Structures are given as structure tokens and as C-alpha cells.
Amino acid sequence: MSHCLIQQTREKSREVFAVVKERIVTTQPCSVIEEVQQGGQLGELLSFCGPKSTQASVKENSSLHKDSNVSLEIPAHTVIAYGIIELEIKLNGHYELCLMSDTLGGFEVDGPVKKSLVGVSGARDDTPKKSFFQRELEKLRGHFQLLSVLPADTRSSLLQLLKTTMEDREAVSVLESVLDQMCTGKTADLGEVKEASQMQTVQAILNLLEHSDSSPTRSLLSDSSQTPSLLSDSSQTPTLLSDSSQTRSLSDSSQTRSLLSDSSQTPSLLNATHLIISAMDGMTDECLSVLGSCCSPPVLQALQILVQHVAAGSGETLSLSDAGLAVLTEEELYQRTESLFGHSEVTLKREEDTLRTEMKDQPGYLPIVMSITVKGLASLV
């Protein structure tokens, strides 16, 4: 905390530290050209020709026309956009990832104790990281319970729609953006949904949420030019990862709020669905692809057992002879499961008929977003 960079940043209340989670990189050289045309009136006749990038002339009517072309060459392998996760730096030097879209990074200030953030510890301390992991999942229990008590046909339909969404990474991001708008009290703009298949899936999920949620709703409009609005109080909305395309103003971390830490909040179906989609959006492409092939009820139930075991951090082994894990004796399914956990910074080891999980050092947010997605989907089985 005594490093000069830390000290300089702390003096600027609107600056924060962040972790880059994704980048958009050019694969080949490209150029951007801006053409600007301007007109004006002059009282005398003249004409001249400047550099190639700028031309100006005055005709007999004393009207000046100026064309200016500005060209920018961008080489290959250049980062042109990126998404970040902000950090909240504690007074003791430890930090947490701000996984909630409404939670902004910054430095902890002296004063009353604030509610804890929903994040992942990014520095070593005396508290076991797995114990922290378990506490964060427990905060979300209400959302998973709400999903599990839905009518069977609703759960089945929602699970199938989410599985379809997982097959298209762009569809996941689009749906997350739409739900985030509605969760924050805004009307959803479906104009950003470009593909017909994406529109069909997004509309189906919105219709399902509208007709299934018990809280007051307003009718959805099927016309994408309209801006539908759907259910629930925005003050109780969880979200994990903000859309990298969004630009959020930064403020002191003492002004942020952690919604999930308040047990008095009542989850809604919209919030719970948004939670799952936000977690999906935070997963790697490889993780999302593998999980999409593991959405049968028996496999999801087995994955949920493994996730709970990882969160508990007991270090004990699990038996493949247990009814819930027996499906993983099939080699192909085990390989998929091992890949899913591996891409989420969790090691899955098999020794004869037993399984053991081990979280890698400094795993970041990947284990928790994978676990939230798995538990959310398993709640729909």
C-alpha cells in the first residue's frame, strides 16, 4: 500500500485499479478514414490547394467548400477494445473483484463497516479462499430455491432455452444486456438483437419470465422496435459481470452497494435468470461450450455435487459409486467434466472409483461463475 503508484491513485478519487478480462485485437492491418465537409462564405475570390489530405476552393459565388480526410492506420495485433473487472482495494492491501455491475471499484475508506462485496478474493490472507467461496454461494441460495420450486414445465422450458442460448456466445451477451437493462429499471431495447435466431430465443425467454413470475409485470411487446419492460424492483437485482461495451462512471467505493449481502432482499424470477446469464457471460468460451454439452438432468446433478464439494473445501474424496455421481463413470462424460473444471481453474482428479477436487492458486472469478451457472441450471432440473 506504500507503493508510489498506489499512493498516486488513491489521491484521485475517480481512478481505480482493474483486471482486464477480455480484449478485442485486430488480426490484420486496417485503416479508419474520416471524411469531413464544411461550407462557409467569403467576401473575396481566391483558391488554393493544400496537402493531399485537405482541399479547399472558393467559387464565383464566394462560397467556401472544404473537404478533409483523416486516415488512421491500425497495425495487426492491436488492442482496440477491452473489458475489465474493477478492484476494491482494502486498507490492509487485500482486494476483491467487483463482480456486481452496480458495484464500483476504488479504495476502502476509514469509517463504518460496509456490506461485503460479492467478489473473489484476489490476495492471500488468513481466511481460506474456499470458505469465502462457500459463503458467496450461500448468499445466492434464495435465487436457486426460487428456480427449484417453479412448475416442472416452466423449469424444463427455461432450461432448454438457456441451453440454446449457451450455444451462441453473442446471444449470451445480448441476453445479459437486455436483462440488465430491465433489472436496473430501464426498458429493454431489443434493437441491439441483430440475428433472427437470437431474437427468437431472447423473446421466448422474456415471454416465459413475464408469464411465470408472480410479481407484477407489464406486457412485453413482440415488435423489436418497441421497448418492453418486465417485472421487479431494480433495487434487488444481482448481476455478476458488466458488459464490456458499457462505460460506467467511477466513484468512491463507499458509495457502492452489495445487493446480495442483504438477506432481506426477495429474489424474483427475473433476478435469478439474470444471475445465471451474467455468470454464463463471465465464463470462457471453452467453459461455455463444454457446459452446453452437459445439460442433461443426471449430469447437472452430478456437477452440482462437485461444485458444492469445491465450495466446501473439505479436501475429502467423493465416491463414484454414489448415486449422484455414477453418471461420471462414463469416460466421455468424465472427460467433459474434467475439461469444464479445468477451464474454471479447478483440478478434478480421479483415482480408481474416487474423485477429488482442488482449486488452483489464485483462481480469480472463474470458479465462482462456473459454480453459479451449474447450480442455477441444476435448480431447473
Coordinates of C-alpha atoms in Angstrom, one line a residue:
M1 CA 0.0 0.0 0.0
S2 CA 3.0 2.3 0.3
H3 CA 4.0 1.9 -3.4
C4 CA 4.1 5.2 -5.2
L5 CA 1.6 4.1 -7.8
I6 CA -0.9 3.1 -5.1
Q7 CA -0.5 6.4 -3.3
Q8 CA -0.9 8.5 -6.5
T9 CA -4.0 6.6 -7.5
R10 CA -5.6 7.0 -4.0
E11 CA -5.3 10.8 -4.3
K12 CA -7.6 10.7 -7.4
S13 CA -10.9 9.5 -6.1
R14 CA -12.3 8.7 -9.6
E15 CA -9.5 6.3 -10.6
V16 CA -9.4 2.6 -9.8
F17 CA -7.4 -0.5 -10.4
A18 CA -8.9 -3.2 -12.6
V19 CA -8.2 -6.6 -14.2
V20 CA -8.5 -6.9 -17.9
K21 CA -10.8 -9.9 -18.6
E22 CA -11.2 -9.8 -22.4
R23 CA -9.7 -7.9 -25.4
I24 CA -10.6 -7.3 -29.0
V25 CA -7.5 -7.5 -31.1
T26 CA -7.0 -6.8 -34.8
T27 CA -5.8 -9.8 -36.8
Q28 CA -4.6 -7.8 -39.8
P29 CA -3.7 -4.2 -40.7
C30 CA -6.7 -2.0 -41.3
S31 CA -7.5 1.7 -41.7
V32 CA -10.1 4.1 -40.5
I33 CA -10.9 7.1 -42.6
E34 CA -13.0 10.1 -41.5
E35 CA -14.3 12.5 -44.2
V36 CA -15.4 16.0 -43.0
Q37 CA -17.1 18.5 -45.3
Q38 CA -17.5 22.1 -44.3
G39 CA -19.0 25.2 -46.0
G40 CA -18.8 28.9 -45.5
Q41 CA -19.0 32.4 -47.1
L42 CA -16.1 34.6 -48.1
G43 CA -16.1 38.2 -49.3
E44 CA -13.4 37.8 -52.0
L45 CA -12.4 35.3 -54.6
L46 CA -9.4 33.0 -54.0
S47 CA -8.5 29.4 -54.5
F48 CA -5.7 27.3 -53.2
C49 CA -4.8 23.7 -52.8
G50 CA -3.2 22.4 -49.6
P51 CA -1.8 19.0 -48.7
K52 CA -3.4 15.9 -50.2
S53 CA -5.4 15.3 -47.0
T54 CA -7.1 18.7 -47.2
Q55 CA -8.6 20.6 -50.2
A56 CA -10.3 23.9 -50.2
S57 CA -11.7 26.1 -53.0
V58 CA -13.8 29.2 -53.5
K59 CA -16.1 29.6 -56.5
E60 CA -17.6 32.7 -58.0
N61 CA -20.4 32.8 -55.6
S62 CA -17.9 33.3 -52.8
S63 CA -18.8 30.0 -51.1
L64 CA -16.0 28.0 -49.4
H65 CA -16.2 24.2 -49.5
K66 CA -13.6 22.3 -47.6
D67 CA -13.1 18.6 -47.6
S68 CA -10.8 17.0 -45.0
N69 CA -9.9 13.3 -45.0
V70 CA -8.3 11.9 -41.9
S71 CA -6.8 8.4 -42.2
L72 CA -5.7 6.3 -39.3
E73 CA -3.7 3.1 -39.9
I74 CA -4.1 0.3 -37.3
P75 CA -1.5 -2.4 -37.4
A76 CA -2.2 -6.1 -36.8
H77 CA -2.3 -7.4 -33.2
T78 CA -3.5 -4.0 -31.8
V79 CA -6.0 -4.0 -28.9
I80 CA -8.9 -1.7 -29.9
A81 CA -11.3 -2.5 -27.1
Y82 CA -11.3 -4.4 -23.8
G83 CA -13.5 -5.4 -20.8
I84 CA -12.4 -5.0 -17.2
I85 CA -13.4 -6.0 -13.7
E86 CA -12.7 -3.3 -11.2
L87 CA -11.0 -4.0 -7.9
E88 CA -11.9 -2.8 -4.4
I89 CA -8.6 -2.3 -2.5
K90 CA -8.9 -2.9 1.2
L91 CA -6.9 -0.9 3.8
N92 CA -4.8 -4.0 4.6
G93 CA -3.8 -4.4 0.9
H94 CA -6.1 -7.2 0.1
Y95 CA -8.5 -6.7 -2.7
E96 CA -11.8 -8.1 -4.1
L97 CA -13.1 -8.4 -7.7
C98 CA -16.3 -6.3 -8.2
L99 CA -18.5 -8.9 -9.9
M100 CA -21.7 -6.9 -9.5
S101 CA -22.5 -4.5 -12.3
D102 CA -23.7 -1.9 -9.7
T103 CA -20.5 -2.3 -7.6
L104 CA -17.7 0.1 -8.5
G105 CA -14.1 -0.3 -7.6
G106 CA -11.9 2.0 -5.6
F107 CA -10.1 2.2 -2.3
E108 CA -11.7 1.3 1.1
V109 CA -12.1 4.4 3.3
D110 CA -11.9 4.7 7.0
G111 CA -15.4 4.8 8.5
P112 CA -18.3 2.5 9.4
V113 CA -18.1 -1.1 8.2
K114 CA -19.7 -1.6 4.8
K115 CA -21.5 -4.5 3.5
S116 CA -19.2 -7.0 1.9
L117 CA -18.9 -7.2 -1.9
V118 CA -19.8 -10.2 -4.0
G119 CA -16.4 -10.9 -5.4
V120 CA -13.4 -13.2 -5.3
S121 CA -10.5 -12.6 -3.0
G122 CA -7.5 -11.6 -5.1
A123 CA -4.8 -11.7 -2.4
R124 CA -3.7 -14.2 0.1
D125 CA -5.0 -13.8 3.7
D126 CA -5.7 -15.9 6.7
T127 CA -9.2 -16.8 5.5
P128 CA -9.3 -19.9 3.3
K129 CA -10.4 -19.0 -0.2
K130 CA -12.7 -22.0 -0.4
S131 CA -14.5 -20.9 2.8
F132 CA -15.0 -17.5 1.2
F133 CA -16.2 -19.3 -2.0
Q134 CA -18.9 -21.1 0.0
R135 CA -20.1 -18.0 1.8
E136 CA -20.7 -16.3 -1.5
L137 CA -22.7 -19.2 -2.9
E138 CA -24.8 -19.3 0.2
K139 CA -25.8 -15.7 -0.4
L140 CA -27.4 -16.8 -3.6
R141 CA -29.3 -19.7 -2.1
G142 CA -32.6 -17.8 -2.3
H143 CA -32.3 -17.4 -6.1
F144 CA -31.6 -21.1 -6.6
Q145 CA -34.5 -22.1 -4.3
L146 CA -36.9 -19.9 -6.3
L147 CA -35.9 -21.6 -9.5
S148 CA -36.3 -25.1 -8.0
V149 CA -39.9 -24.5 -7.0
L150 CA -41.1 -23.4 -10.4
P151 CA -43.6 -25.6 -12.1
A152 CA -42.0 -28.6 -13.8
D153 CA -42.9 -27.4 -17.3
T154 CA -41.6 -23.9 -16.7
R155 CA -38.3 -25.3 -15.4
S156 CA -38.0 -27.6 -18.4
S157 CA -38.7 -24.8 -20.9
L158 CA -36.3 -22.3 -19.2
L159 CA -33.5 -24.9 -19.0
Q160 CA -33.9 -25.7 -22.7
L161 CA -33.9 -22.0 -23.7
L162 CA -30.8 -21.4 -21.6
K163 CA -29.1 -24.4 -23.2
T164 CA -29.9 -23.0 -26.6
T165 CA -28.5 -19.6 -25.6
M166 CA -25.3 -21.2 -24.5
E167 CA -24.6 -22.4 -28.0
D168 CA -24.1 -18.8 -29.1
R169 CA -21.7 -16.7 -27.2
E170 CA -23.0 -13.5 -28.7
A171 CA -26.6 -14.5 -27.8
V172 CA -25.5 -14.8 -24.1
S173 CA -24.0 -11.3 -24.1
V174 CA -27.0 -9.9 -25.9
L175 CA -29.5 -11.5 -23.4
E176 CA -27.4 -10.4 -20.5
S177 CA -27.5 -6.8 -21.7
V178 CA -31.3 -7.0 -22.2
L179 CA -31.9 -8.4 -18.8
D180 CA -29.5 -6.0 -17.2
Q181 CA -31.5 -3.1 -18.6
M182 CA -34.7 -4.4 -17.2
C183 CA -33.2 -5.3 -13.8
T184 CA -31.9 -1.7 -13.4
G185 CA -35.3 -0.3 -14.0
K186 CA -34.8 0.6 -17.7
T187 CA -36.9 -0.5 -20.6
A188 CA -35.2 -3.2 -22.7
D189 CA -34.0 -2.2 -26.1
L190 CA -34.3 -5.2 -28.4
G191 CA -32.9 -3.2 -31.3
E192 CA -29.4 -4.5 -30.4
V193 CA -30.6 -8.1 -31.2
K194 CA -29.4 -8.5 -34.7
E195 CA -29.8 -12.1 -35.6
A196 CA -33.3 -13.6 -36.1
S197 CA -32.4 -16.7 -34.1
Q198 CA -31.2 -14.6 -31.2
M199 CA -34.4 -12.5 -31.3
Q200 CA -36.4 -15.7 -31.2
T201 CA -34.6 -17.1 -28.2
V202 CA -34.5 -13.7 -26.3
Q203 CA -38.2 -13.1 -26.9
A204 CA -39.1 -16.7 -25.8
I205 CA -37.2 -16.2 -22.5
L206 CA -38.8 -12.8 -21.9
N207 CA -42.2 -14.2 -22.6
L208 CA -41.6 -17.1 -20.2
L209 CA -40.4 -14.8 -17.5
E210 CA -43.4 -12.5 -17.9
H211 CA -45.9 -15.3 -17.6
S212 CA -44.2 -17.2 -14.8
D213 CA -43.1 -14.5 -12.3
S214 CA -45.6 -13.9 -9.5
S215 CA -44.6 -10.2 -9.2
P216 CA -46.4 -7.5 -11.1
T217 CA -45.5 -7.3 -14.7
R218 CA -46.1 -5.1 -17.7
S219 CA -46.8 -6.7 -21.1
L220 CA -44.0 -7.4 -23.4
L221 CA -44.2 -6.1 -26.9
S222 CA -43.2 -8.6 -29.7
D223 CA -42.2 -5.7 -32.0
S224 CA -38.4 -5.3 -31.6
S225 CA -38.8 -1.6 -32.3
Q226 CA -40.8 -1.3 -29.0
T227 CA -39.1 -1.2 -25.7
P228 CA -40.6 -3.9 -23.4
S229 CA -40.3 -3.7 -19.7
L230 CA -40.5 -6.6 -17.3
L231 CA -41.1 -7.1 -13.6
S232 CA -39.5 -6.5 -10.3
D233 CA -37.9 -3.8 -8.2
S234 CA -34.5 -2.8 -9.6
S235 CA -33.2 -2.4 -6.1
Q236 CA -32.9 -6.1 -5.5
T237 CA -31.2 -7.1 -8.7
P238 CA -28.0 -9.1 -8.7
T239 CA -25.5 -9.1 -11.7
L240 CA -22.1 -10.6 -11.9
L241 CA -20.2 -9.2 -14.8
S242 CA -20.8 -6.0 -16.6
D243 CA -20.9 -5.9 -20.3
S244 CA -17.5 -4.8 -21.7
S245 CA -19.3 -2.5 -24.1
Q246 CA -20.7 -0.4 -21.2
T247 CA -18.9 2.7 -19.9
R248 CA -19.6 3.3 -16.3
S249 CA -18.7 6.4 -14.4
L250 CA -16.4 5.7 -11.5
S251 CA -17.0 6.9 -8.0
D252 CA -15.6 6.3 -4.5
S253 CA -16.2 2.7 -3.4
S254 CA -18.0 3.8 -0.2
Q255 CA -21.0 4.7 -2.4
T256 CA -21.4 1.2 -3.8
R257 CA -23.9 -1.3 -2.6
S258 CA -23.9 -5.1 -2.4
L259 CA -27.4 -6.4 -3.0
L260 CA -26.8 -10.0 -2.3
S261 CA -25.3 -9.4 1.1
D262 CA -28.7 -8.1 2.3
S263 CA -30.7 -11.2 3.2
S264 CA -33.9 -9.2 3.3
Q265 CA -34.0 -8.9 -0.5
T266 CA -36.6 -11.1 -2.1
P267 CA -35.4 -12.7 -5.3
S268 CA -37.5 -12.7 -8.4
L269 CA -37.5 -14.9 -11.4
L270 CA -36.1 -12.1 -13.5
N271 CA -33.2 -11.6 -11.0
A272 CA -32.5 -15.3 -10.8
T273 CA -32.4 -15.7 -14.5
H274 CA -30.2 -12.7 -14.9
L275 CA -27.9 -14.1 -12.3
I276 CA -27.4 -17.3 -14.4
I277 CA -27.0 -15.4 -17.7
S278 CA -24.5 -13.0 -16.1
A279 CA -22.5 -15.9 -14.8
M280 CA -22.5 -17.5 -18.2
D281 CA -21.3 -14.3 -19.7
G282 CA -18.3 -14.4 -17.4
M283 CA -17.3 -17.9 -18.4
T284 CA -14.6 -18.6 -21.0
D285 CA -15.7 -19.7 -24.5
E286 CA -14.3 -23.2 -23.8
C287 CA -16.2 -23.5 -20.5
L288 CA -19.4 -22.4 -22.1
S289 CA -19.1 -24.8 -24.9
V290 CA -18.3 -27.8 -22.6
L291 CA -21.2 -26.9 -20.2
G292 CA -23.6 -26.7 -23.1
S293 CA -23.0 -30.4 -23.8
C294 CA -23.5 -31.3 -20.1
C295 CA -27.1 -30.1 -19.6
S296 CA -28.9 -33.4 -19.1
P297 CA -30.5 -33.7 -15.6
P298 CA -28.2 -36.5 -14.3
V299 CA -25.1 -34.7 -15.4
L300 CA -26.2 -31.3 -14.0
Q301 CA -27.0 -33.0 -10.7
A302 CA -23.5 -34.6 -10.6
L303 CA -21.9 -31.3 -11.5
Q304 CA -23.8 -29.6 -8.6
I305 CA -22.4 -32.2 -6.2
L306 CA -18.9 -31.5 -7.4
V307 CA -19.4 -27.7 -7.2
Q308 CA -20.7 -28.0 -3.6
H309 CA -17.6 -30.1 -2.8
V310 CA -15.3 -27.5 -4.2
A311 CA -17.0 -24.7 -2.3
A312 CA -16.8 -26.6 1.0
G313 CA -13.1 -27.1 0.5
S314 CA -13.0 -30.1 2.8
G315 CA -10.5 -31.9 0.8
E316 CA -12.3 -35.2 1.2
T317 CA -12.7 -37.6 -1.7
L318 CA -16.0 -38.5 -3.3
S319 CA -17.1 -42.0 -4.4
L320 CA -18.2 -42.6 -8.0
S321 CA -20.4 -45.4 -6.6
D322 CA -22.7 -42.7 -5.1
A323 CA -25.9 -42.4 -7.0
G324 CA -25.5 -38.8 -7.8
L325 CA -22.0 -39.3 -9.3
A326 CA -22.5 -42.6 -11.0
V327 CA -23.1 -40.9 -14.4
L328 CA -19.5 -39.8 -14.4
T329 CA -18.2 -43.4 -14.7
E330 CA -18.9 -43.0 -18.4
E331 CA -15.5 -41.9 -19.8
E332 CA -16.7 -39.3 -22.2
L333 CA -18.8 -37.5 -19.6
Y334 CA -15.9 -37.6 -17.1
Q335 CA -13.6 -36.1 -19.8
R336 CA -16.1 -33.2 -20.3
T337 CA -16.5 -32.6 -16.6
E338 CA -12.7 -32.6 -16.2
S339 CA -12.4 -30.1 -19.0
L340 CA -15.1 -27.9 -17.6
F341 CA -13.5 -27.7 -14.2
G342 CA -10.0 -27.3 -15.7
H343 CA -11.1 -24.3 -17.7
S344 CA -12.5 -22.9 -14.4
E345 CA -9.2 -23.2 -12.6
V346 CA -10.3 -26.3 -10.6
T347 CA -8.4 -29.6 -10.8
L348 CA -10.5 -32.7 -10.9
K349 CA -8.6 -35.9 -10.1
R350 CA -9.9 -39.4 -10.4
E351 CA -8.2 -42.3 -8.6
E352 CA -9.9 -45.7 -9.2
D353 CA -13.5 -45.1 -8.1
T354 CA -13.0 -41.9 -6.2
L355 CA -12.9 -38.2 -7.2
R356 CA -11.1 -35.3 -5.6
T357 CA -11.3 -31.6 -6.4
E358 CA -8.6 -29.0 -5.8
M359 CA -8.9 -25.3 -6.5
K360 CA -5.8 -23.8 -8.2
D361 CA -3.8 -21.0 -6.6
Q362 CA -5.3 -17.5 -7.3
P363 CA -8.1 -18.8 -9.4
G364 CA -9.8 -15.5 -9.9
Y365 CA -13.6 -15.3 -10.6
L366 CA -13.8 -18.4 -13.0
P367 CA -14.7 -21.0 -10.3
I368 CA -17.5 -18.9 -8.9
V369 CA -19.1 -18.0 -12.2
M370 CA -18.9 -21.7 -13.3
S371 CA -20.4 -22.8 -10.0
I372 CA -23.3 -20.2 -10.1
T373 CA -24.1 -21.3 -13.6
V374 CA -24.1 -25.0 -12.7
K375 CA -26.2 -24.5 -9.6
G376 CA -28.6 -22.3 -11.4
L377 CA -29.1 -24.8 -14.2
A378 CA -29.3 -27.7 -11.8
S379 CA -32.1 -25.9 -9.9
L380 CA -34.2 -26.2 -13.1
V381 CA -33.9 -30.0 -13.3

